[in-house]
mmCIF file of C-alpha atoms in Angstrom:
data_model
loop_
_atom_site.group_PDB
_atom_site.id
_atom_site.type_symbol
_atom_site.label_atom_id
_atom_site.label_comp_id
_atom_site.label_asym_id
_atom_site.label_seq_id
_atom_site.Cartn_x
_atom_site.Cartn_y
_atom_site.Cartn_z
ATOM 1 C CA MET A 259 83.534 79.366 89.131
ATOM 2 C CA SER A 260 84.356 75.956 88.822
ATOM 3 C CA GLU A 261 82.958 72.961 90.890
ATOM 4 C CA ARG A 262 83.997 69.523 92.085
ATOM 5 C CA LEU A 263 81.472 67.004 91.237
ATOM 6 C CA PRO A 264 80.458 64.344 93.617
ATOM 7 C CA ILE A 265 81.334 60.766 92.364
ATOM 8 C CA LEU A 266 79.593 58.004 94.107
ATOM 9 C CA ARG A 267 80.648 54.335 94.387
ATOM 10 C CA ILE A 268 78.148 51.814 93.004
ATOM 11 C CA GLY A 269 79.735 48.304 93.552
ATOM 12 C CA GLU A 270 82.310 48.001 91.107
ATOM 13 C CA ASN A 271 81.500 51.369 89.220
ATOM 14 C CA LEU A 272 81.634 55.366 89.865
ATOM 15 C CA LEU A 273 78.784 57.258 88.938
ATOM 16 C CA VAL A 274 79.097 61.310 87.990
ATOM 17 C CA SER A 275 75.686 62.788 87.625
ATOM 18 C CA ILE A 276 76.469 66.225 86.335
ATOM 19 C CA GLN A 277 73.663 68.892 87.254
ATOM 20 C CA VAL A 278 75.600 72.050 86.784
ATOM 21 C CA ASP A 279 76.546 73.630 83.248
ATOM 22 C CA LEU A 280 79.984 72.996 82.834
ATOM 23 C CA ASP A 281 82.860 75.104 82.392
ATOM 24 C CA ASP A 282 86.366 74.093 81.107
ATOM 25 C CA GLN A 283 87.793 73.713 84.730
ATOM 26 C CA THR A 284 84.772 71.776 86.202
ATOM 27 C CA VAL A 285 85.811 69.326 83.183
ATOM 28 C CA LEU A 286 89.389 69.384 84.110
ATOM 29 C CA ASN A 287 88.881 68.762 87.796
ATOM 30 C CA LEU A 288 86.253 65.833 86.853
ATOM 31 C CA GLN A 289 89.339 64.090 84.687
ATOM 32 C CA ASP A 290 91.722 64.413 87.503
ATOM 33 C CA ASP A 291 89.140 63.125 90.332
ATOM 34 C CA LEU A 292 87.804 60.405 88.302
ATOM 35 C CA ALA A 293 91.199 59.140 87.441
ATOM 36 C CA GLU A 294 92.074 59.401 91.118
ATOM 37 C CA GLN A 295 88.795 57.536 92.168
ATOM 38 C CA VAL A 296 89.135 54.752 89.579
ATOM 39 C CA VAL A 297 92.374 53.792 91.157
ATOM 40 C CA LYS A 298 91.661 54.341 94.789
ATOM 41 C CA HIS A 299 88.293 52.158 94.287
ATOM 42 C CA GLY A 300 89.390 49.505 91.677
ATOM 43 C CA ALA A 301 86.478 50.538 89.807
ATOM 44 C CA ARG A 302 85.422 48.535 86.491
ATOM 45 C CA GLY A 303 82.955 50.971 85.066
ATOM 46 C CA VAL A 304 82.442 54.699 85.109
ATOM 47 C CA ILE A 305 79.128 56.329 84.464
ATOM 48 C CA ILE A 306 78.688 59.666 83.397
ATOM 49 C CA ASP A 307 75.163 61.025 83.578
ATOM 50 C CA ILE A 308 74.589 63.897 81.308
ATOM 51 C CA THR A 309 70.774 64.156 81.593
ATOM 52 C CA ALA A 310 70.842 67.587 82.921
ATOM 53 C CA ALA A 311 73.148 68.895 80.373
ATOM 54 C CA GLU A 312 71.530 71.086 77.866
ATOM 55 C CA ILE A 313 74.729 72.003 76.225
ATOM 56 C CA VAL A 314 77.847 70.238 75.297
ATOM 57 C CA ASP A 315 80.221 72.046 73.649
ATOM 58 C CA SER A 316 83.463 70.886 71.688
ATOM 59 C CA PHE A 317 85.846 70.795 74.797
ATOM 60 C CA VAL A 318 83.402 68.982 76.914
ATOM 61 C CA GLY A 319 82.746 66.504 74.427
ATOM 62 C CA ARG A 320 86.695 66.093 73.791
ATOM 63 C CA MET A 321 87.232 65.692 77.585
ATOM 64 C CA LEU A 322 84.444 62.965 77.989
ATOM 65 C CA ALA A 323 86.527 61.030 75.282
ATOM 66 C CA THR A 324 89.478 61.752 77.228
ATOM 67 C CA ILE A 325 88.021 60.628 80.127
ATOM 68 C CA ALA A 326 86.984 57.477 78.823
ATOM 69 C CA SER A 327 90.310 56.919 77.475
ATOM 70 C CA ILE A 328 92.237 57.487 80.777
ATOM 71 C CA SER A 329 89.767 55.169 82.635
ATOM 72 C CA ARG A 330 90.318 52.503 80.160
ATOM 73 C CA LEU A 331 94.086 52.750 80.368
ATOM 74 C CA LEU A 332 93.328 52.356 84.149
ATOM 75 C CA ASP A 333 91.132 49.099 83.120
ATOM 76 C CA ALA A 334 87.716 50.948 83.763
ATOM 77 C CA GLU A 335 84.886 51.188 80.922
ATOM 78 C CA THR A 336 83.213 54.410 80.539
ATOM 79 C CA VAL A 337 79.484 54.898 79.596
ATOM 80 C CA VAL A 338 77.833 58.517 78.951
ATOM 81 C CA VAL A 339 74.129 58.127 79.613
ATOM 82 C CA GLY A 340 71.031 60.506 79.329
ATOM 83 C CA MET A 341 72.263 62.859 76.274
ATOM 84 C CA ARG A 342 69.508 64.777 75.361
ATOM 85 C CA PRO A 343 68.683 64.602 71.598
ATOM 86 C CA ALA A 344 69.413 68.171 70.777
ATOM 87 C CA VAL A 345 72.850 67.348 72.410
ATOM 88 C CA ALA A 346 73.380 64.396 69.859
ATOM 89 C CA ILE A 347 72.267 66.456 67.351
ATOM 90 C CA THR A 348 74.756 69.540 67.830
ATOM 91 C CA LEU A 349 77.601 67.272 68.384
ATOM 92 C CA VAL A 350 76.657 65.460 64.967
ATOM 93 C CA GLU A 351 76.474 68.768 63.422
ATOM 94 C CA LEU A 352 79.424 70.050 64.662
ATOM 95 C CA GLY A 353 81.516 67.041 63.281
ATOM 96 C CA LEU A 354 82.533 66.152 66.984
ATOM 97 C CA SER A 355 83.107 62.274 67.936
ATOM 98 C CA LEU A 356 83.122 60.912 71.239
ATOM 99 C CA GLY A 357 85.871 58.568 70.134
ATOM 100 C CA ASP A 358 85.087 55.082 71.547
ATOM 101 C CA VAL A 359 82.778 56.329 74.436
ATOM 102 C CA ARG A 360 79.979 53.886 75.016
ATOM 103 C CA THR A 361 76.495 55.732 75.110
ATOM 104 C CA ALA A 362 73.283 54.728 76.510
ATOM 105 C CA LEU A 363 69.765 56.318 76.749
ATOM 106 C CA ASN A 364 69.461 55.974 80.485
ATOM 107 C CA LEU A 365 71.405 55.128 83.468
ATOM 108 C CA GLU A 366 69.725 51.621 84.024
ATOM 109 C CA ARG A 367 71.193 50.560 80.335
ATOM 110 C CA GLY A 368 74.452 52.055 81.317
ATOM 111 C CA LEU A 369 74.713 49.881 84.346
ATOM 112 C CA ALA A 370 73.622 46.933 82.219
ATOM 113 C CA ILE A 371 76.550 47.583 79.390
ATOM 114 C CA LEU A 372 78.955 47.710 82.637
ATOM 115 C CA SER A 373 77.484 44.535 83.840
ATOM 116 C CA GLU A 374 77.766 42.828 80.522
ATOM 117 C CA ARG A 375 81.563 43.828 80.175
ATOM 118 C CA SER A 376 81.994 42.561 83.720
ATOM 119 C CA SER A 377 80.685 39.073 83.032
ATOM 120 C CA ALA A 378 82.709 38.838 79.542
ATOM 121 C CA ARG A 379 85.907 39.867 81.587
ATOM 122 C CA VAL A 380 84.802 37.082 84.200
ATOM 123 C CA ALA A 381 84.299 34.457 81.406
ATOM 124 C CA GLU A 382 87.755 35.314 79.489
ATOM 125 C CA ARG A 383 89.592 34.614 82.692
#
């Protein structure tokens, strides 16, 4: 049974903390919900916390890259945080790439990356 994951707003960023095993439909729902919320709130950043995820299969890995691409088109940067070593090893062993998705060890570092990006955008104007 698929679930809808809660999306929290923190300032100009959105946070999704994945605390369940991801099935394909839940990830597809997340893609749609995040795109809608990015536009609704004019979000500049998206953090996807996968700390609780013990497995990231090839479909979920591709969908994280897709979600980041969609968010980028909507003018928001995505950072995946909390990847376990076993998940990273599995992704590399399977030859999977998260594309241009930024990663950070934890939420604090993810927020710092988005803050730096936001500051850089302001400086460019």
